[in-house]
PDB file of C-alpha atoms and ligand atoms in Angstrom:
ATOM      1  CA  UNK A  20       0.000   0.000   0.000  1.00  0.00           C
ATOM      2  CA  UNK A  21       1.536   3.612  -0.920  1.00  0.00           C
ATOM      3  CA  UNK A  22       1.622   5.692   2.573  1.00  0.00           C
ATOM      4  CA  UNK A  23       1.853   9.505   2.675  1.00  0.00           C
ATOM      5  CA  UNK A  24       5.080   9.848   4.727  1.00  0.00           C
ATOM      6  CA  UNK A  25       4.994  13.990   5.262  1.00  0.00           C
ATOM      7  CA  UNK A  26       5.893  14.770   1.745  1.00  0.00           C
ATOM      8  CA  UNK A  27       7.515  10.916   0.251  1.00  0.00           C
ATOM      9  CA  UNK A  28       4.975   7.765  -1.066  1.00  0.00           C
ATOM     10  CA  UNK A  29       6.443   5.211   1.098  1.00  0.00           C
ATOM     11  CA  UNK A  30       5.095   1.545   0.044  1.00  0.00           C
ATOM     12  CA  UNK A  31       4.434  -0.694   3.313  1.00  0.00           C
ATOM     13  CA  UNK A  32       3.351  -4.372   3.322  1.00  0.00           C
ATOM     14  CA  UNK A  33       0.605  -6.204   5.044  1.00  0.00           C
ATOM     15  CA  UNK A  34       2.515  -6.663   8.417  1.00  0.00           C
ATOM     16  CA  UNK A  35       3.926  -3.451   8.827  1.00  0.00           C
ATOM     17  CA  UNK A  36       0.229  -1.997   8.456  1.00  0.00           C
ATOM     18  CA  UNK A  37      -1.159  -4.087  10.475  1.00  0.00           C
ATOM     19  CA  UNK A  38       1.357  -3.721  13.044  1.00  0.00           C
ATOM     20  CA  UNK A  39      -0.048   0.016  13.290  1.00  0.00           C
ATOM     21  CA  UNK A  40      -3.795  -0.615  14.420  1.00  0.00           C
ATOM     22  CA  UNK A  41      -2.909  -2.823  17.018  1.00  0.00           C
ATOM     23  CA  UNK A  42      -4.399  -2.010  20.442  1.00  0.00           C
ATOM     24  CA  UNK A  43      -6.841   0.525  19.063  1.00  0.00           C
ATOM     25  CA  UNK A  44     -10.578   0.559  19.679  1.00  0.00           C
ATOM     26  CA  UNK A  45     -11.814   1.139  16.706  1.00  0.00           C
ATOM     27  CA  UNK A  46     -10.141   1.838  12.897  1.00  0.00           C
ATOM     28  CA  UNK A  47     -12.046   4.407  10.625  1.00  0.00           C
ATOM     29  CA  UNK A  48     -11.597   4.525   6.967  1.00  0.00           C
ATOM     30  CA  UNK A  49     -12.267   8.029   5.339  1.00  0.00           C
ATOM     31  CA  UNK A  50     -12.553   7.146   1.582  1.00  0.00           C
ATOM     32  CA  UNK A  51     -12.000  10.061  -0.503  1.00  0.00           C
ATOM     33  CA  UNK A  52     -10.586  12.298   2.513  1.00  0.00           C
ATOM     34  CA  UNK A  53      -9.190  15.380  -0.016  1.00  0.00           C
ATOM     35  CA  UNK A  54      -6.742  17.042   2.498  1.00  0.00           C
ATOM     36  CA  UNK A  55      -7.095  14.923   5.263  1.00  0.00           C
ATOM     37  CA  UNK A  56      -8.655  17.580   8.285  1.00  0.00           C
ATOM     38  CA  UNK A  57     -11.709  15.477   8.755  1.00  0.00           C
ATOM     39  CA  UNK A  58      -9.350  12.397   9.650  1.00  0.00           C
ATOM     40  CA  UNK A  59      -6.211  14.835  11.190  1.00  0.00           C
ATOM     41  CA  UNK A  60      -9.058  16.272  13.729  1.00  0.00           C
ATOM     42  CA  UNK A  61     -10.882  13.646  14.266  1.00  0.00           C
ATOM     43  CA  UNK A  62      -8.024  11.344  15.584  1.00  0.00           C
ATOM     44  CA  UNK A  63      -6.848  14.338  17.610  1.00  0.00           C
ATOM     45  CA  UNK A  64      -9.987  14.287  19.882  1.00  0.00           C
ATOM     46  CA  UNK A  65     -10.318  10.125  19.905  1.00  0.00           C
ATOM     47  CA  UNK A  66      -6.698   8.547  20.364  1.00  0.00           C
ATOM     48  CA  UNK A  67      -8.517   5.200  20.957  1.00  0.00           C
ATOM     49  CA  UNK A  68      -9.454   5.340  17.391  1.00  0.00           C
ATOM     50  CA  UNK A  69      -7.245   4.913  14.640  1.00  0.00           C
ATOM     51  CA  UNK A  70      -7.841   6.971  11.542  1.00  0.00           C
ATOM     52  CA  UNK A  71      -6.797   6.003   7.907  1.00  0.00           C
ATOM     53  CA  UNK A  72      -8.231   8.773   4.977  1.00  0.00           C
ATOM     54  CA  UNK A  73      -7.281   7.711   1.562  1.00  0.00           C
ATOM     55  CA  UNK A  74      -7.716   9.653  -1.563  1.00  0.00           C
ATOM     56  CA  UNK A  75      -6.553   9.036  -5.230  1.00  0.00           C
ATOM     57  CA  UNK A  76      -4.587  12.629  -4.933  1.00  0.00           C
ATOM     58  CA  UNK A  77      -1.765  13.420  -2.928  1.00  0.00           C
ATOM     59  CA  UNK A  78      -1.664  16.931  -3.308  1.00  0.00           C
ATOM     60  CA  UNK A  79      -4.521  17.583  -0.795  1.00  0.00           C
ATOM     61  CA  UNK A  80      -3.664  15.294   1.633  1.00  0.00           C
ATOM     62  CA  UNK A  81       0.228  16.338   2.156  1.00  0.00           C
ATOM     63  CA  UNK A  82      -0.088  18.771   4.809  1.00  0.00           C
ATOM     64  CA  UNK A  83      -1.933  16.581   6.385  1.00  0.00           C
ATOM     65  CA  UNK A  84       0.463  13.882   5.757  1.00  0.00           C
ATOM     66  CA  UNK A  85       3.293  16.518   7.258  1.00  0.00           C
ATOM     67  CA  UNK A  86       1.411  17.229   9.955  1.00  0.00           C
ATOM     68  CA  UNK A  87       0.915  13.805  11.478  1.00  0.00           C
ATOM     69  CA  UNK A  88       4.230  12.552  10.559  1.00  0.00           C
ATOM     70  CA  UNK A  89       6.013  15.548  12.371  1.00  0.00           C
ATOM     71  CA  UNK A  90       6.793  15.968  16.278  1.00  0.00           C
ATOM     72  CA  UNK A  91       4.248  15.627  19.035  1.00  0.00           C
ATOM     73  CA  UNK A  92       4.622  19.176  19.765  1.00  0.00           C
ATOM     74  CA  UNK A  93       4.163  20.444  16.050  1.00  0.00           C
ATOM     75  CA  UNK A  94       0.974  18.644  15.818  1.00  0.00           C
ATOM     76  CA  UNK A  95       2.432  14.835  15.086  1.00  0.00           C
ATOM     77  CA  UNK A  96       0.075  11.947  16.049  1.00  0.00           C
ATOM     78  CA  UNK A  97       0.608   8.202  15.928  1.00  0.00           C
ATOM     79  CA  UNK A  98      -3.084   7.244  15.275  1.00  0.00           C
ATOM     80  CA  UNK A  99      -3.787   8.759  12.119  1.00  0.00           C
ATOM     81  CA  UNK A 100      -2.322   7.376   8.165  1.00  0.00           C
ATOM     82  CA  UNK A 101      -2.645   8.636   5.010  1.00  0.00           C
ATOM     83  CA  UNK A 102      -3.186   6.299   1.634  1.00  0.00           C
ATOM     84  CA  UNK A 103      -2.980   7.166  -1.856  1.00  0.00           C
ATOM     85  CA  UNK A 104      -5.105   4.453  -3.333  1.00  0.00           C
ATOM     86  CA  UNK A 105      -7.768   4.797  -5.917  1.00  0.00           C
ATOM     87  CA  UNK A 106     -11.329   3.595  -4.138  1.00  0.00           C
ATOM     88  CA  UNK A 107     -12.109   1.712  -6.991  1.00  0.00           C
ATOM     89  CA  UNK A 108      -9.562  -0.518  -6.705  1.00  0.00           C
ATOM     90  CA  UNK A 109      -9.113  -0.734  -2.793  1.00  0.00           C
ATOM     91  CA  UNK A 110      -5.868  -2.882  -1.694  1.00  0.00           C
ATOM     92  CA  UNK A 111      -6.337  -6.028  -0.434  1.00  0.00           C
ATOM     93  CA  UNK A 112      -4.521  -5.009   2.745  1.00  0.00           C
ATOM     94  CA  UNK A 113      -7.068  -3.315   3.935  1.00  0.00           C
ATOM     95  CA  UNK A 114      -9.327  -6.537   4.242  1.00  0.00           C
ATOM     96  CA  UNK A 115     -11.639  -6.759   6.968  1.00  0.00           C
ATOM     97  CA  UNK A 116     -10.229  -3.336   8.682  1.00  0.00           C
ATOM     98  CA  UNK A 117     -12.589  -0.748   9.429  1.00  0.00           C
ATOM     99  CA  UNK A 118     -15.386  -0.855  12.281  1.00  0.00           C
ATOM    100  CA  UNK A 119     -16.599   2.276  10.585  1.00  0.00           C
ATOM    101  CA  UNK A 120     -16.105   4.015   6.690  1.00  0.00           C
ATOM    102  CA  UNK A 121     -16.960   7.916   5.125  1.00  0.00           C
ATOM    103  CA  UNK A 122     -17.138   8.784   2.284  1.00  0.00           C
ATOM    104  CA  UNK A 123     -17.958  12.333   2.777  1.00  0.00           C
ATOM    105  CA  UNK A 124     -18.993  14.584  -0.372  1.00  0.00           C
ATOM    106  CA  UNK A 125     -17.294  12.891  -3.288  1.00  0.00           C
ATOM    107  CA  UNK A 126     -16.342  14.270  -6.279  1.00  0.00           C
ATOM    108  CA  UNK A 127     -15.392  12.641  -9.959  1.00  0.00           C
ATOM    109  CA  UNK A 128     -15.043   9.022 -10.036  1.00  0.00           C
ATOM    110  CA  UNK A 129     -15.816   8.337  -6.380  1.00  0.00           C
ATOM    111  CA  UNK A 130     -19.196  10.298  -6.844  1.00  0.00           C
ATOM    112  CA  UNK A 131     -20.142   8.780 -10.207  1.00  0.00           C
ATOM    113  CA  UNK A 132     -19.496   5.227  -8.370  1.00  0.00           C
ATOM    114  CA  UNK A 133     -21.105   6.165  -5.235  1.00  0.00           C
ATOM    115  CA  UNK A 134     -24.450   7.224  -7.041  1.00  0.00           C
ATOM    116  CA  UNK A 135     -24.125   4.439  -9.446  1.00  0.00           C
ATOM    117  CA  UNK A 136     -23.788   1.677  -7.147  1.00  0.00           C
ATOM    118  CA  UNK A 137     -20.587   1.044  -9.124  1.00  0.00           C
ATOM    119  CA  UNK A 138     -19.312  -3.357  -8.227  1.00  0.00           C
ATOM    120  CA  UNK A 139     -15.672  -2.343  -7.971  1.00  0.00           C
ATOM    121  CA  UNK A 140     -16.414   0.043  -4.972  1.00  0.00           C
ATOM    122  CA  UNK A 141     -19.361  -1.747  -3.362  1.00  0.00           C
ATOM    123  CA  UNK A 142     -17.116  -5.200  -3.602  1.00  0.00           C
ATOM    124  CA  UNK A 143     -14.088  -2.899  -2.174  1.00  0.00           C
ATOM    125  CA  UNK A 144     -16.589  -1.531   0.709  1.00  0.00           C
ATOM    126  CA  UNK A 145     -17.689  -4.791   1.857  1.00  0.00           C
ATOM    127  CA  UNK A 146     -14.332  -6.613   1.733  1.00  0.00           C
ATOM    128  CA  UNK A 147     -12.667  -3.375   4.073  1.00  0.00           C
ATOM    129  CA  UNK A 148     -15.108  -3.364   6.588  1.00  0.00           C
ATOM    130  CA  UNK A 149     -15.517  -5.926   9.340  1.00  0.00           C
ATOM    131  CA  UNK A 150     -18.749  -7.611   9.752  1.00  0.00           C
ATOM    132  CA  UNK A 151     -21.466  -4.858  11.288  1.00  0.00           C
ATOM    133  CA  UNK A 152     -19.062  -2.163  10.172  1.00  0.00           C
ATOM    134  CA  UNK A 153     -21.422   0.927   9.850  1.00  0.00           C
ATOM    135  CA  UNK A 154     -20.958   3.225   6.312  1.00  0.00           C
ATOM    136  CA  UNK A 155     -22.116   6.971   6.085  1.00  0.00           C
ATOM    137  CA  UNK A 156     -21.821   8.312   2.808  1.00  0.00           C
ATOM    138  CA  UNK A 157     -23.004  11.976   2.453  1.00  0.00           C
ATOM    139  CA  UNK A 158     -23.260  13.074  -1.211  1.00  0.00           C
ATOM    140  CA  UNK A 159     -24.832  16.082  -3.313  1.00  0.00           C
ATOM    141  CA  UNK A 160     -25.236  17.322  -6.515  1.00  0.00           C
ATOM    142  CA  UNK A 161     -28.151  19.498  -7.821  1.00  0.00           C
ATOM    143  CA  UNK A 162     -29.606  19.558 -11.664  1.00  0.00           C
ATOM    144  CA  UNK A 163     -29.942  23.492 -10.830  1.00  0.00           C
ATOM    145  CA  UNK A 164     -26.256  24.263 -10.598  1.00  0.00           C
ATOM    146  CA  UNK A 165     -24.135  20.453 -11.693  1.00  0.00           C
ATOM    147  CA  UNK A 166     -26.591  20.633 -14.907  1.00  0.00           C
ATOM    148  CA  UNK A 167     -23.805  20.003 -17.556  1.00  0.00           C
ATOM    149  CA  UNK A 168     -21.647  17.349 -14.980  1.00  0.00           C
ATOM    150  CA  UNK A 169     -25.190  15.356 -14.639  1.00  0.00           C
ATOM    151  CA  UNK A 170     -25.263  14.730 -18.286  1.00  0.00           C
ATOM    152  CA  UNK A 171     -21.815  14.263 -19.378  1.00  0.00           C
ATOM    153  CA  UNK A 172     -21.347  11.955 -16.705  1.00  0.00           C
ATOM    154  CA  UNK A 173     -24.913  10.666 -16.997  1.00  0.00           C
ATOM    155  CA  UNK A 174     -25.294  10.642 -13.196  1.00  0.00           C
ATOM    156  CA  UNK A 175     -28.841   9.810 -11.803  1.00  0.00           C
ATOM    157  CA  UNK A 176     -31.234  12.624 -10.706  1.00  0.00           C
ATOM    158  CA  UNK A 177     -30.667  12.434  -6.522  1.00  0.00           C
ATOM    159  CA  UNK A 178     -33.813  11.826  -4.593  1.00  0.00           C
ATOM    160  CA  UNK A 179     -35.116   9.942  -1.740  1.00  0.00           C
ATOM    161  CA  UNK A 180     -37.253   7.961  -4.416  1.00  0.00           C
ATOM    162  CA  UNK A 181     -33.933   6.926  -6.298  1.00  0.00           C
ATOM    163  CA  UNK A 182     -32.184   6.336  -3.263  1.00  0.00           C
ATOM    164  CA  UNK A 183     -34.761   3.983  -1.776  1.00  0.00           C
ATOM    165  CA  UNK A 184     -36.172   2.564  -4.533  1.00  0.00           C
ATOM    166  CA  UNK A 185     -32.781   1.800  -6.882  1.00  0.00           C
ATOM    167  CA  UNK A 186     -29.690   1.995  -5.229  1.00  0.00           C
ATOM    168  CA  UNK A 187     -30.757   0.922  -1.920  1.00  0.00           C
ATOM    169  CA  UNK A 188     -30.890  -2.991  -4.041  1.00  0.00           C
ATOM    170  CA  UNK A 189     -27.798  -2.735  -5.521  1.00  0.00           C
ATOM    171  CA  UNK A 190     -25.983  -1.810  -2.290  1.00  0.00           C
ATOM    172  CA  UNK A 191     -27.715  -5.022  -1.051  1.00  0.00           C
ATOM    173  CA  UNK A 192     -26.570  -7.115  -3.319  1.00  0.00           C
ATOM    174  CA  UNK A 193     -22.924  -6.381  -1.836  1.00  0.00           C
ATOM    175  CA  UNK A 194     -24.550  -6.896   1.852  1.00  0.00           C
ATOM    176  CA  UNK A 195     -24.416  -3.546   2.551  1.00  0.00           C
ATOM    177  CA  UNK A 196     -27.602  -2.285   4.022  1.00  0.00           C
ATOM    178  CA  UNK A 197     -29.363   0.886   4.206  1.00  0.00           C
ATOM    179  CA  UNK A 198     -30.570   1.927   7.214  1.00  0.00           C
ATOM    180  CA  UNK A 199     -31.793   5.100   6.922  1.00  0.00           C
ATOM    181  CA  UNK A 200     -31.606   7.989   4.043  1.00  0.00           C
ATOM    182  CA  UNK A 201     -31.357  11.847   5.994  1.00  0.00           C
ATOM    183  CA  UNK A 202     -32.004  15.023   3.523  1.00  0.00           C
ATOM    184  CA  UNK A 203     -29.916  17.529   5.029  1.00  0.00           C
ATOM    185  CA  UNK A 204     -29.737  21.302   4.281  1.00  0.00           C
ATOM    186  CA  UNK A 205     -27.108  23.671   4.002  1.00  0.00           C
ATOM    187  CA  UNK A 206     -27.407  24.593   7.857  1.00  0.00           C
ATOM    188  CA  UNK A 207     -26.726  20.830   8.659  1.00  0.00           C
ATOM    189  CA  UNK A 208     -23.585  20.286   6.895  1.00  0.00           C
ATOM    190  CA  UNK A 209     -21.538  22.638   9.470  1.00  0.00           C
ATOM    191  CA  UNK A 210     -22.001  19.850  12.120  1.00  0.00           C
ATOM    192  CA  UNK A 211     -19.587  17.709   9.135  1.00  0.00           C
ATOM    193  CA  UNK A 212     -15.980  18.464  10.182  1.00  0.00           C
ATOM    194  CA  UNK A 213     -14.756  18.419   6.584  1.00  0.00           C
ATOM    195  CA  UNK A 214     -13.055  21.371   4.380  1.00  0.00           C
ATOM    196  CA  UNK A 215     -15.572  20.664   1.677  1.00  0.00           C
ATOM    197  CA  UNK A 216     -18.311  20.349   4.261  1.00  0.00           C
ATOM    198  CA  UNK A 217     -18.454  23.932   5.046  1.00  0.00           C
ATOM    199  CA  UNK A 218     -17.540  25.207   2.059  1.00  0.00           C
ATOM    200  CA  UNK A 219     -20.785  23.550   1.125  1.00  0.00           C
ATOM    201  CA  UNK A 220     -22.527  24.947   4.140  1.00  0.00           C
ATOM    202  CA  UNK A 221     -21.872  28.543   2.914  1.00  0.00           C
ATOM    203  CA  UNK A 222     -22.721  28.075  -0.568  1.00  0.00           C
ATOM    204  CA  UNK A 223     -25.576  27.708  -2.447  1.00  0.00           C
ATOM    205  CA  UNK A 224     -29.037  26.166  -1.245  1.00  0.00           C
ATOM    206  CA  UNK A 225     -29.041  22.480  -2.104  1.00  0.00           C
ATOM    207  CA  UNK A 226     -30.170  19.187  -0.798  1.00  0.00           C
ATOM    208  CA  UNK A 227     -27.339  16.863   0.791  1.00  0.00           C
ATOM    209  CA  UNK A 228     -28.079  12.974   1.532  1.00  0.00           C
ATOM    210  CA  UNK A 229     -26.931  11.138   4.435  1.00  0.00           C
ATOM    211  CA  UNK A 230     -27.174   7.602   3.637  1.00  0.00           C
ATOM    212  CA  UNK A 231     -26.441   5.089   6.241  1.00  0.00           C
ATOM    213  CA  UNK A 232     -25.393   1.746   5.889  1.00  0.00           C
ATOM    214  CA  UNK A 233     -24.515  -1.315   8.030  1.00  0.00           C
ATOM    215  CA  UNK A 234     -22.268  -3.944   6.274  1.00  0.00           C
ATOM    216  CA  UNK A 235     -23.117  -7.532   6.675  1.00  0.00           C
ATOM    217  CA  UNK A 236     -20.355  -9.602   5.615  1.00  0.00           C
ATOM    218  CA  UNK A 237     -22.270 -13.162   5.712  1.00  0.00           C
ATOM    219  CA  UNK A 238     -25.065 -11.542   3.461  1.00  0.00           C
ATOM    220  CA  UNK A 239     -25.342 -12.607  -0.195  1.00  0.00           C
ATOM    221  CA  UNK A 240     -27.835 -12.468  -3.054  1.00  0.00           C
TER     222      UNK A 240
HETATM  223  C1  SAM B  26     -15.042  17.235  -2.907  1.00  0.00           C
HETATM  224  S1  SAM B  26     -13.622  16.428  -2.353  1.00  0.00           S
HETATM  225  C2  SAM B  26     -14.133  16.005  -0.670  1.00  0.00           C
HETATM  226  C3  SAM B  26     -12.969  15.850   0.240  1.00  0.00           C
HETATM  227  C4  SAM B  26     -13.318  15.600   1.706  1.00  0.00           C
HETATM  228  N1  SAM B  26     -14.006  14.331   1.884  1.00  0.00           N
HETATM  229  C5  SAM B  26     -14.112  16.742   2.273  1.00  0.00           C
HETATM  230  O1  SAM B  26     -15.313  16.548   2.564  1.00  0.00           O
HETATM  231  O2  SAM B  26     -13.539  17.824   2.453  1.00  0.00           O
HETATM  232  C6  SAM B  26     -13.722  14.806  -3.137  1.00  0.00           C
HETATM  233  C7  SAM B  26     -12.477  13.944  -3.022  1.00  0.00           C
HETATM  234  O3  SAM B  26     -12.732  12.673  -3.643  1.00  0.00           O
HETATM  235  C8  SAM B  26     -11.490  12.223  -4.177  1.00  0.00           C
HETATM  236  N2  SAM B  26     -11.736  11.170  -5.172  1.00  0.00           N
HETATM  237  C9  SAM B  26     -12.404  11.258  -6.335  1.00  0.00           C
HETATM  238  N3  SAM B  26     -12.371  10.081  -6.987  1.00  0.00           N
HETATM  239  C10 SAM B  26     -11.635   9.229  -6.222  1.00  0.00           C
HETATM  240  C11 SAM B  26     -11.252   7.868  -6.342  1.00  0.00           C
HETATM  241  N4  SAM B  26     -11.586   7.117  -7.407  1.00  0.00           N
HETATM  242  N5  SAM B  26     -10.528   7.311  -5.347  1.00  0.00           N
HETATM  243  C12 SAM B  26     -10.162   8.037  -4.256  1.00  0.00           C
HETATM  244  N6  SAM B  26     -10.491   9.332  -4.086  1.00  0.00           N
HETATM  245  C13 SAM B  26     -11.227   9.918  -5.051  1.00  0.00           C
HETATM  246  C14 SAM B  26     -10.896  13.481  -4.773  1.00  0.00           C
HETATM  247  O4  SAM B  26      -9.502  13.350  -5.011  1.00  0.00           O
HETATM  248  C15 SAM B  26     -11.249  14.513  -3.723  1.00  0.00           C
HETATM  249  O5  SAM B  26     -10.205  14.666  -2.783  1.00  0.00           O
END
């Protein structure tokens, strides 16, 4: 697996990573974590926790990266990694890892597969997370403003309805179950500790989802 280390890609093997997460409570995954401050912060308050984010760019996530790998008094913390991985092809390392996984406003691919109920990243989802492993995914786009993305990318048109009544079933079919769909507003996004998050919260009215998700590993169709 390729490791931010501050500002080099290191490449560490299965028992080096593993040797990491030992002793912690729990082990969050934070798929498609941009520059890191959702995971950097969150570890910070929880150092029971340990906190991978992983994004398919590096660029965002290096101060991050800096930050954690520096000294205890600059801001360094042991409980935190950073992975530059592409989520639709999530390393087998990572098997049966997280107790809990993000994906928190995605962009691009990670959007388009989100939405789509794409197998690469559903298969990934379920083979990262340990059995009862809960997902939250919170995603928006709006055919008032993304008009032009919608259609190039020929993304579905985001509603409860869709959510519920299509993508809910092809999340299932990966034993991934969803729990409950929240509409959220503008207003409600500031309570997400994430860069885009608030830049989100200040824009803009739109509708954000909050899907949740439990992931039952025994479960197959
Ligand atoms: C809008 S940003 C959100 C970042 C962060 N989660 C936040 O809320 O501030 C979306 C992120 O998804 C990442 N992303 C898009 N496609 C991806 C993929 N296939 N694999 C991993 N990350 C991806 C982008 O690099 C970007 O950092």
């Amino acid at each position: 697996m390729k490791v931010l280390k501050g500002k080099n890609i290191e490449v560490i093997d299965d028992s080096t990573f593993k040797s990491n997460l030992k002793n912690y409570k729990n082990i969050v995954i934070d798929i498609g974590t941009g520059d890191g401050g959702f995971v950097y912060r969150n570890a910070r308050k929880t150092a029971n926790n340990f906190y991978i984010g992983l994004d398919a760019s590096g660029d965002n996530m290096m101060s991050s990266a800096v930050k954690v790998n520096s000294k205890a008094s600059k801001g360094g913390i042991r409980n935190a990694i950073y992975l530059l991985e592409d989520a639709l092809k999530l390393p087998e390392d990572l098997k049966d890892t997280a107790d809990r996984i993000f994906i928190n406003l995605p962009w691009g691919s990670l959007r388009d597969a989100v939405v789509k109920g794409d197998t690469e990243l559903l298969r990934g989802i379920k083979s990262i997370g340990k059995n009862g492993a809960a997902l939250d995914i919170y995603v928006t786009y709006s055919s008032l403003y993304e008009v032009k993305e919608i259609s190039e990318r020929d993304l579905p048109e985001l509603s409860v309805e869709y959510i519920t009544g299509v993508l809910k079933y092809k999340y299932l079919t990966h034993g991934i179950l969803l729990k409950n769909t929240n509409l959220l507003s503008n207003e409600d996004l500031k309570a997400l500790e994430t860069t885009w998050a608030k830049k989100l919260a200040f824009g803009r009215k739109r509708d954000i989802y909050h899907l949740e998700f439990k992931i039952k590993k025994e479960f197959w169709m």
